PDB file of C-alpha atoms in Angstrom:
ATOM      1  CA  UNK A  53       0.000   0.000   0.000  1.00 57.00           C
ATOM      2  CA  UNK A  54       1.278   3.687  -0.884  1.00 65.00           C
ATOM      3  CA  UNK A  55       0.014   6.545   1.345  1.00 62.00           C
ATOM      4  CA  UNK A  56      -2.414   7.995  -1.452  1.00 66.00           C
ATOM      5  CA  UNK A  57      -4.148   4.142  -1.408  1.00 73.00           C
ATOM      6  CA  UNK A  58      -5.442   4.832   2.356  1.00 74.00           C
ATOM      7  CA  UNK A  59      -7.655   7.433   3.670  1.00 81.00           C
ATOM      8  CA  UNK A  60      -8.248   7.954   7.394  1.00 79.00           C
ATOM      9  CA  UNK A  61     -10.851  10.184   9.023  1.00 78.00           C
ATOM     10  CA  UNK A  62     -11.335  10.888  12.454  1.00 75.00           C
ATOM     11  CA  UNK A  63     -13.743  12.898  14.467  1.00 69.00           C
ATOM     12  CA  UNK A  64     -15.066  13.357  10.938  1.00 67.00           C
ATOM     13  CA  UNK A  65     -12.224  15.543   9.330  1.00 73.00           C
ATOM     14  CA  UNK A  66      -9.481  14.125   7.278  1.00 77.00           C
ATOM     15  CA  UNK A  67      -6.176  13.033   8.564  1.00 81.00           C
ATOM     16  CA  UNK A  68      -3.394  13.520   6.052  1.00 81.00           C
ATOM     17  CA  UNK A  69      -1.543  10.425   5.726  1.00 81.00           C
ATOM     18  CA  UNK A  70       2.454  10.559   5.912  1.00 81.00           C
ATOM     19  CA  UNK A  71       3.274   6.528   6.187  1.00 83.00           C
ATOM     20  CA  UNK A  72       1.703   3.059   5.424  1.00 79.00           C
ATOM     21  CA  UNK A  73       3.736  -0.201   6.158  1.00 81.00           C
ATOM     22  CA  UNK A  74       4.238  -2.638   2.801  1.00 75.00           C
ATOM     23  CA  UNK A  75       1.606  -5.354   4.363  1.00 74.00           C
ATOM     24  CA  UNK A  76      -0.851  -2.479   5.694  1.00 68.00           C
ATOM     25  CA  UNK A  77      -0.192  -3.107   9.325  1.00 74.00           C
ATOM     26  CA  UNK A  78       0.452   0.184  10.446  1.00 82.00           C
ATOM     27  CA  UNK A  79      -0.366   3.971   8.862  1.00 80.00           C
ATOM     28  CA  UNK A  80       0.559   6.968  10.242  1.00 85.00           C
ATOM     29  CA  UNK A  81      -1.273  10.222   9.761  1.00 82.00           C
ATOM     30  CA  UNK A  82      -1.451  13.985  10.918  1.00 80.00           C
ATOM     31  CA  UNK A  83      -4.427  14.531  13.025  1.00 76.00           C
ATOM     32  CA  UNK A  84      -5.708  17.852  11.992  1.00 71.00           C
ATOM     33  CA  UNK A  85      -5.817  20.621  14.879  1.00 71.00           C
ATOM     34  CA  UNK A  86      -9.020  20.189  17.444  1.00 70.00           C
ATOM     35  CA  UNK A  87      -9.796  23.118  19.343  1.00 73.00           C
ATOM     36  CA  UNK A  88     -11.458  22.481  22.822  1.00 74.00           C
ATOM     37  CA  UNK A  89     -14.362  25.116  23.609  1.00 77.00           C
ATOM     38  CA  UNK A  90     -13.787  24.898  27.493  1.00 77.00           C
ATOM     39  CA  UNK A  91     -10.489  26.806  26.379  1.00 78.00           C
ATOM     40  CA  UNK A  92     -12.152  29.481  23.992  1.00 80.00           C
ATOM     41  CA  UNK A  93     -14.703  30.146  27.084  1.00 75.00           C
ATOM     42  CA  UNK A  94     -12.452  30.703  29.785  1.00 76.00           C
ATOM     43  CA  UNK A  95      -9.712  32.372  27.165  1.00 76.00           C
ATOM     44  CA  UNK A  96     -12.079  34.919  25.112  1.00 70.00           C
ATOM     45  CA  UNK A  97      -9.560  37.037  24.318  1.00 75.00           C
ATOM     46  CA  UNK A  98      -6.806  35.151  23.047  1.00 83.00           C
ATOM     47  CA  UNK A  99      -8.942  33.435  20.648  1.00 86.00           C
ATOM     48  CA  UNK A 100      -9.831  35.750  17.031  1.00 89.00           C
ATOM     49  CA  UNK A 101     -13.128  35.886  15.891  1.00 93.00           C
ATOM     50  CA  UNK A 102     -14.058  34.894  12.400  1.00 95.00           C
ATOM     51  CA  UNK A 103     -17.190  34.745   9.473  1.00 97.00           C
ATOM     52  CA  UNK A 104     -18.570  31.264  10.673  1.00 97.00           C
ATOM     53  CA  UNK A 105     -20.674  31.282   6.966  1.00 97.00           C
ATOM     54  CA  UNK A 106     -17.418  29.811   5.242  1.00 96.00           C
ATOM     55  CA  UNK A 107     -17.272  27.347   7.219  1.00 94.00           C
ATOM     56  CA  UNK A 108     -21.097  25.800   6.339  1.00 96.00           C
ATOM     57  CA  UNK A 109     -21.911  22.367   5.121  1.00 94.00           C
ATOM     58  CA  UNK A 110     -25.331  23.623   4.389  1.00 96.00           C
ATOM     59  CA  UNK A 111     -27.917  26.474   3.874  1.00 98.00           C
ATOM     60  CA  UNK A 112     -31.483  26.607   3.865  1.00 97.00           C
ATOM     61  CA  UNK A 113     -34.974  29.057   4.491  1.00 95.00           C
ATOM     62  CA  UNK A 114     -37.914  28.486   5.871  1.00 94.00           C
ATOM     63  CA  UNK A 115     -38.944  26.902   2.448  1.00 93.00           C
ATOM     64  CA  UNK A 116     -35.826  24.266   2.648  1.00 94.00           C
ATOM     65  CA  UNK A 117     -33.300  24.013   0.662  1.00 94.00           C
ATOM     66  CA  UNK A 118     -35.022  25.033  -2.427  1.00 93.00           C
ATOM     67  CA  UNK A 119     -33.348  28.703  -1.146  1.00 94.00           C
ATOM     68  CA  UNK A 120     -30.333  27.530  -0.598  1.00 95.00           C
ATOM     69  CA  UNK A 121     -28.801  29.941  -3.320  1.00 95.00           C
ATOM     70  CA  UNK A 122     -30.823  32.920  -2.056  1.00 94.00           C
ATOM     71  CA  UNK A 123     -29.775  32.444   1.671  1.00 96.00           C
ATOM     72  CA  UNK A 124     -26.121  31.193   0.503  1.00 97.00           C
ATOM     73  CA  UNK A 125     -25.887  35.014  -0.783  1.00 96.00           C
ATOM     74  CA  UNK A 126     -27.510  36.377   2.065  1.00 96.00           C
ATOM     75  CA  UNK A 127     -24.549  35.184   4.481  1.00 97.00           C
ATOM     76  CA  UNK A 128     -21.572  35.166   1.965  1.00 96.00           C
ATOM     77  CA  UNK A 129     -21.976  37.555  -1.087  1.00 90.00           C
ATOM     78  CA  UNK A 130     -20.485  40.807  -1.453  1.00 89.00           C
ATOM     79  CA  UNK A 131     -22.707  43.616  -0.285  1.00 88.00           C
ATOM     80  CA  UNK A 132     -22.893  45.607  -3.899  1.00 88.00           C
ATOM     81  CA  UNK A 133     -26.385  43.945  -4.646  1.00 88.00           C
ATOM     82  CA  UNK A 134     -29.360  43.020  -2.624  1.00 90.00           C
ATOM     83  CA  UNK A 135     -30.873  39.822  -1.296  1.00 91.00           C
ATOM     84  CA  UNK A 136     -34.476  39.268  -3.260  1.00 90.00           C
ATOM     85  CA  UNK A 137     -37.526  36.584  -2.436  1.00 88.00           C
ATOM     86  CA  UNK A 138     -38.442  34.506  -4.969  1.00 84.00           C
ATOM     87  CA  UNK A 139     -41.787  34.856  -3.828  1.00 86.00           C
ATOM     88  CA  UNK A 140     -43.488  37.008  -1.114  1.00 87.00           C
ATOM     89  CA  UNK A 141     -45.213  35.329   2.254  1.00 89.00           C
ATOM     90  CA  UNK A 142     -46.051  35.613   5.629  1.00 86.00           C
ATOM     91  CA  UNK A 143     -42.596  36.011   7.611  1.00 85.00           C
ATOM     92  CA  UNK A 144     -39.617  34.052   6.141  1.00 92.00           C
ATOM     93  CA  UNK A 145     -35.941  33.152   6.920  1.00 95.00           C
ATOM     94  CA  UNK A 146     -32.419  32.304   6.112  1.00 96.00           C
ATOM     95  CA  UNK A 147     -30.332  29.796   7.635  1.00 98.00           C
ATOM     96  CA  UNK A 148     -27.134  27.461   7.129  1.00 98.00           C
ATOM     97  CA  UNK A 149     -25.600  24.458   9.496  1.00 98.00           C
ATOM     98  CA  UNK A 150     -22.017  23.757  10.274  1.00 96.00           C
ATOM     99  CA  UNK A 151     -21.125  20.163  10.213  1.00 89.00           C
ATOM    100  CA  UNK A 152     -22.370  18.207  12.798  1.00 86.00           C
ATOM    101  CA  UNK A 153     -18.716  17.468  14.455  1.00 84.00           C
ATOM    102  CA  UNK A 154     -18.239  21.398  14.758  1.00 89.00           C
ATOM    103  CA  UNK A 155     -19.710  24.375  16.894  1.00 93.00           C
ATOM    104  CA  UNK A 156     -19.054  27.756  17.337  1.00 95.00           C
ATOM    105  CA  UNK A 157     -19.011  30.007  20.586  1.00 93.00           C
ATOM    106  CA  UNK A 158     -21.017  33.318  18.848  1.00 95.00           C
ATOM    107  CA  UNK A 159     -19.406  36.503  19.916  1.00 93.00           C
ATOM    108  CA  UNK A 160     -21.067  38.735  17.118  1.00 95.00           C
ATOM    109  CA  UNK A 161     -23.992  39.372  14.818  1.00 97.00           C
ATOM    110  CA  UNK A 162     -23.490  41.894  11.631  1.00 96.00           C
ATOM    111  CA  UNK A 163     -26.447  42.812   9.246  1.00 94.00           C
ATOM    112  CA  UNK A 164     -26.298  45.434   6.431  1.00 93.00           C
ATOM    113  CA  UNK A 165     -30.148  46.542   5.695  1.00 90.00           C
ATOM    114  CA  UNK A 166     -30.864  47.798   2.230  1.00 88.00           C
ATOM    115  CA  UNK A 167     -29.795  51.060   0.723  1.00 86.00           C
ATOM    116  CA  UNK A 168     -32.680  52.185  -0.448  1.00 83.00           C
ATOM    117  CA  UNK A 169     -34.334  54.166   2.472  1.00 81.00           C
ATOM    118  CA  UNK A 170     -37.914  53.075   1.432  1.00 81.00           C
ATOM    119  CA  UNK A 171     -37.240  49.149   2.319  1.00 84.00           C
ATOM    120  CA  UNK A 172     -34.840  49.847   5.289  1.00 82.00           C
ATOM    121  CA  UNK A 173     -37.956  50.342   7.415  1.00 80.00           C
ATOM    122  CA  UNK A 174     -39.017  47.207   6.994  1.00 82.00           C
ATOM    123  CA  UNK A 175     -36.148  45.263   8.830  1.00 84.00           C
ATOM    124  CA  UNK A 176     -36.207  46.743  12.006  1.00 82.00           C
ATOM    125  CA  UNK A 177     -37.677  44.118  13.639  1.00 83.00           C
ATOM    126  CA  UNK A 178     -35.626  40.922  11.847  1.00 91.00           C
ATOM    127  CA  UNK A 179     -33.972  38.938  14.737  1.00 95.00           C
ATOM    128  CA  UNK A 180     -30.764  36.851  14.672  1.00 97.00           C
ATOM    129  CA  UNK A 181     -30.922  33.334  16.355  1.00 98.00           C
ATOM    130  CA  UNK A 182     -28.995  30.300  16.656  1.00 98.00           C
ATOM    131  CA  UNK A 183     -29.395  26.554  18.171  1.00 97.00           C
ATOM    132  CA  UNK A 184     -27.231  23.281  18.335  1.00 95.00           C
ATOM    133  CA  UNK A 185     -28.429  20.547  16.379  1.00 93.00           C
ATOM    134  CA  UNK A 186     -28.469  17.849  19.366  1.00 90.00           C
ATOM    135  CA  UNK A 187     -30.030  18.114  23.113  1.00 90.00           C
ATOM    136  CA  UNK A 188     -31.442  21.402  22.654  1.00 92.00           C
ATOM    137  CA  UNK A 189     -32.678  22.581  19.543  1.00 95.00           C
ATOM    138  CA  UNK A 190     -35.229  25.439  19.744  1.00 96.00           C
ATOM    139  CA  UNK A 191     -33.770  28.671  18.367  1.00 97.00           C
ATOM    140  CA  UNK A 192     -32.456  31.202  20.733  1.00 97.00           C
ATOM    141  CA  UNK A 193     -32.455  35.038  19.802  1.00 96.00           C
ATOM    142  CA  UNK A 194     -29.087  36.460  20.524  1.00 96.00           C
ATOM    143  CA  UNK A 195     -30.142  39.640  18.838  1.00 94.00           C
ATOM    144  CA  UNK A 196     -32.323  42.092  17.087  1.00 92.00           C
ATOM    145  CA  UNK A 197     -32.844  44.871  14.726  1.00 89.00           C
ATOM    146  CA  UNK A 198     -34.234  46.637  17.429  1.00 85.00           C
ATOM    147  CA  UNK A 199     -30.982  47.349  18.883  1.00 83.00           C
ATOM    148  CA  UNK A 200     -30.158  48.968  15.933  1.00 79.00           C
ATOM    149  CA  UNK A 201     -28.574  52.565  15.483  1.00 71.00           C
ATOM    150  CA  UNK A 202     -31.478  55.224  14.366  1.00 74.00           C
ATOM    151  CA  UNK A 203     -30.577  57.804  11.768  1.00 70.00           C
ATOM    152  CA  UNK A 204     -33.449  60.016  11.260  1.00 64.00           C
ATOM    153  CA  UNK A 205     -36.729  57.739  10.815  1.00 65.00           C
ATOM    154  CA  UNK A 206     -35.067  54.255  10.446  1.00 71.00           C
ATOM    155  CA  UNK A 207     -32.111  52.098  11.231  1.00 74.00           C
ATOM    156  CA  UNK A 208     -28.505  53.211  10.043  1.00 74.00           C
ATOM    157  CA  UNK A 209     -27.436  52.408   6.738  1.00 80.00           C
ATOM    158  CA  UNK A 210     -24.194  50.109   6.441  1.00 87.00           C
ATOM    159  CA  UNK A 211     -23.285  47.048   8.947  1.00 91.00           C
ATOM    160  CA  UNK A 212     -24.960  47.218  12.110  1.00 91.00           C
ATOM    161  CA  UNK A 213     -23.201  45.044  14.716  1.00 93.00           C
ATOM    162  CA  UNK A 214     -24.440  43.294  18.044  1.00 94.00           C
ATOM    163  CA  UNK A 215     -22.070  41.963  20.237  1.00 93.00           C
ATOM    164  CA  UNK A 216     -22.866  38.716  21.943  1.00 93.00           C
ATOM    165  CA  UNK A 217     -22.375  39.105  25.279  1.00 89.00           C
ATOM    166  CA  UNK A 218     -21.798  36.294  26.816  1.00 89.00           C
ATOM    167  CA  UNK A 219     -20.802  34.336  23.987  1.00 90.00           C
ATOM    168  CA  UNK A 220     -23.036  31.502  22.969  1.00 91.00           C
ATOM    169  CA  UNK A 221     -21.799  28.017  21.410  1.00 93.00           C
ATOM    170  CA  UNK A 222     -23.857  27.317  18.598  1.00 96.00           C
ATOM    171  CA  UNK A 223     -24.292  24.732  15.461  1.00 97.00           C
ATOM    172  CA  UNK A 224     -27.174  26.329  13.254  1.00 98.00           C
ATOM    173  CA  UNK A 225     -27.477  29.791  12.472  1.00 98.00           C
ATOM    174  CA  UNK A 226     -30.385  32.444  10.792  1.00 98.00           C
ATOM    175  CA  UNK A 227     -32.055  35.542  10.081  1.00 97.00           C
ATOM    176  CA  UNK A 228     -35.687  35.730  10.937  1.00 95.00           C
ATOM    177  CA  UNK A 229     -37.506  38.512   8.736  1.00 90.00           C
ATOM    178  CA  UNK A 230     -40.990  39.409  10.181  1.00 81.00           C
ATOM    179  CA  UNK A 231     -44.167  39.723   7.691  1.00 72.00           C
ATOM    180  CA  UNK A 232     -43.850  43.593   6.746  1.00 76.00           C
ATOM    181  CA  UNK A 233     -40.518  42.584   4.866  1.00 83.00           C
ATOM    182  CA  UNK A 234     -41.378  38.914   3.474  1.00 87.00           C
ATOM    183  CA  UNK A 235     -45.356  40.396   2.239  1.00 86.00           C
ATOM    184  CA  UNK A 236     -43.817  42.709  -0.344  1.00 83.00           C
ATOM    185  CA  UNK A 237     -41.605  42.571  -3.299  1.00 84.00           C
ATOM    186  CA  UNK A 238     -38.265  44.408  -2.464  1.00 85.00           C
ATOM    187  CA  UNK A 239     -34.744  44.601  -1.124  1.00 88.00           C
ATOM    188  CA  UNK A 240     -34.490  42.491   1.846  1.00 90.00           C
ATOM    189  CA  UNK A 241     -31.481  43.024   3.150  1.00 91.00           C
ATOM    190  CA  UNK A 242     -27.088  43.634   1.521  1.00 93.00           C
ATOM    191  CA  UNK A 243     -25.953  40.686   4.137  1.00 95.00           C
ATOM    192  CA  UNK A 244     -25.774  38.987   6.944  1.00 96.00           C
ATOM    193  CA  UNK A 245     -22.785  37.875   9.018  1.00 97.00           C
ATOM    194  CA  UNK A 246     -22.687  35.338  12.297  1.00 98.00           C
ATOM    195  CA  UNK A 247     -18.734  35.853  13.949  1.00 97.00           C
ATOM    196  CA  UNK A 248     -17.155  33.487  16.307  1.00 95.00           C
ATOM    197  CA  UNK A 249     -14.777  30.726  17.206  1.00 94.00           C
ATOM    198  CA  UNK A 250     -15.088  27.336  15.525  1.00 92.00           C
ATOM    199  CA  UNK A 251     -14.614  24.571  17.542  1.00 89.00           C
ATOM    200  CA  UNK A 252     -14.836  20.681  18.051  1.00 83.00           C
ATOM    201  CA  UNK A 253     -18.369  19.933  18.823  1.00 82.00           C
ATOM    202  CA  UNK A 254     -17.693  17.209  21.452  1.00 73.00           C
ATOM    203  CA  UNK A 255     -15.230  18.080  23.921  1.00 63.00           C
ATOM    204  CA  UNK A 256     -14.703  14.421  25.745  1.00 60.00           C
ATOM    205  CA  UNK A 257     -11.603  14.197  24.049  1.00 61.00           C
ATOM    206  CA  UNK A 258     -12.031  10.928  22.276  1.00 66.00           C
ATOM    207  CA  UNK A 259     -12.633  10.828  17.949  1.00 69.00           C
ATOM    208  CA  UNK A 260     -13.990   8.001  16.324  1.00 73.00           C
ATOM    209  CA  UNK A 261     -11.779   6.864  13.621  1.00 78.00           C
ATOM    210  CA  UNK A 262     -12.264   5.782  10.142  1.00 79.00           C
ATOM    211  CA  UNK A 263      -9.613   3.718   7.757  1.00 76.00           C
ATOM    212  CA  UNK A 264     -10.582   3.541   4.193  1.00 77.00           C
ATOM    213  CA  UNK A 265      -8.897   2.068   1.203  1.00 71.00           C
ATOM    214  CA  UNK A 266      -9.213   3.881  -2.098  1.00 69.00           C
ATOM    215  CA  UNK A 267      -8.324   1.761  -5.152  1.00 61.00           C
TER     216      UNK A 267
END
């Protein structure tokens, strides 16, 4: 066996093989970095702070995946051009997932309403929430339009940021937009950003570990 014959996983993520003995006794591979949340919680500082969208293995809206391009945008595209419906209802959202071996503690939420002045009214009650995707799911809000910065008659134009104080760890992540912005056609929103730490979902210390062969 040569090293590119064998693949190894473990705690889900791919470990880069270095070494496999002639009669496939033994292989040797580089584990790739785990990062324990107990030390991102009692180290805040020392830790940076990053877009947690990158890092999705899936997005979704409150119509499934059948959005996933729309709310893909909505957390990752440049801010030059607005997020759209495909069609109006009653209250919608945007959402993506990291993979289930992987959380993040949430230190920040940043949202950047729509230029034109006329549809900026209409997000100033969207909220931000997030939830793991095992023992407790239900959505918790960790902030709100309502926060916001008022210039004149609505909400400040550019990113609006809400610090998450105390940090949350979190595997699912969305935008709730309330019925005045989801009933009419229009600018929704420029984007969306969820910041934080990404780190190892299960903190026990111990990865299950999976050898395969590829011929």
């Amino acid at each position: 066996l040569e090293p590119q014959h064998v693949q190894i996983f473990t705690c889900g993520e791919a470990c880069r093989v270095s070494s496999v003995k002639a009669d496939g006794s033994e292989v040797t591979c580089e584990t790739p970095r785990r990062q324990d949340p107990r030390m991102v919680v009692a180290l805040p500082n020392v830790f940076r702070s990053a877009d947690l969208a990158p890092q999705a293995s899936r997005f979704y809206s409150d119509l499934g995946e059948s959005e996933a391009v729309i709310s893909r945008e909505a957390f990752t595209s440049q801010v030059n051009s607005g997020i759209y419906l495909t069609s109006t209802r009653s209250g919608c959202w945007f959402a993506f997932e990291l993979l289930p071996n992987k959380k993040a503690i949430v230190t920040s939420v940043e949202f950047f309403p729509p230029t034109d002045e006329i549809f900026r009214p209409r997000t100033r009650d969207s909220v931000f929430e997030v939830r793991n995707l095992t023992g407790d799911t239900t959505w918790k809000r960790v902030a709100s339009m309502s926060d916001a910065v008022v210039t004149g008659v609505t909400v400040a134009q550019g990113w609006n940021t809400f610090s998450v104080d105390p940090p949350i760890p979190a595997q699912a992540f969305r935008v709730r937009l309330l019925p005045d912005a989801c009933q009419k056609k229009g600018e929704l929103m420029r984007g969306v950003r969820f910041q934080g730490v990404l780190v190892d979902a299960d903190d026990d210390g111990r990865c299950p570990i999976e050898l395969r062969r590829v011929y």
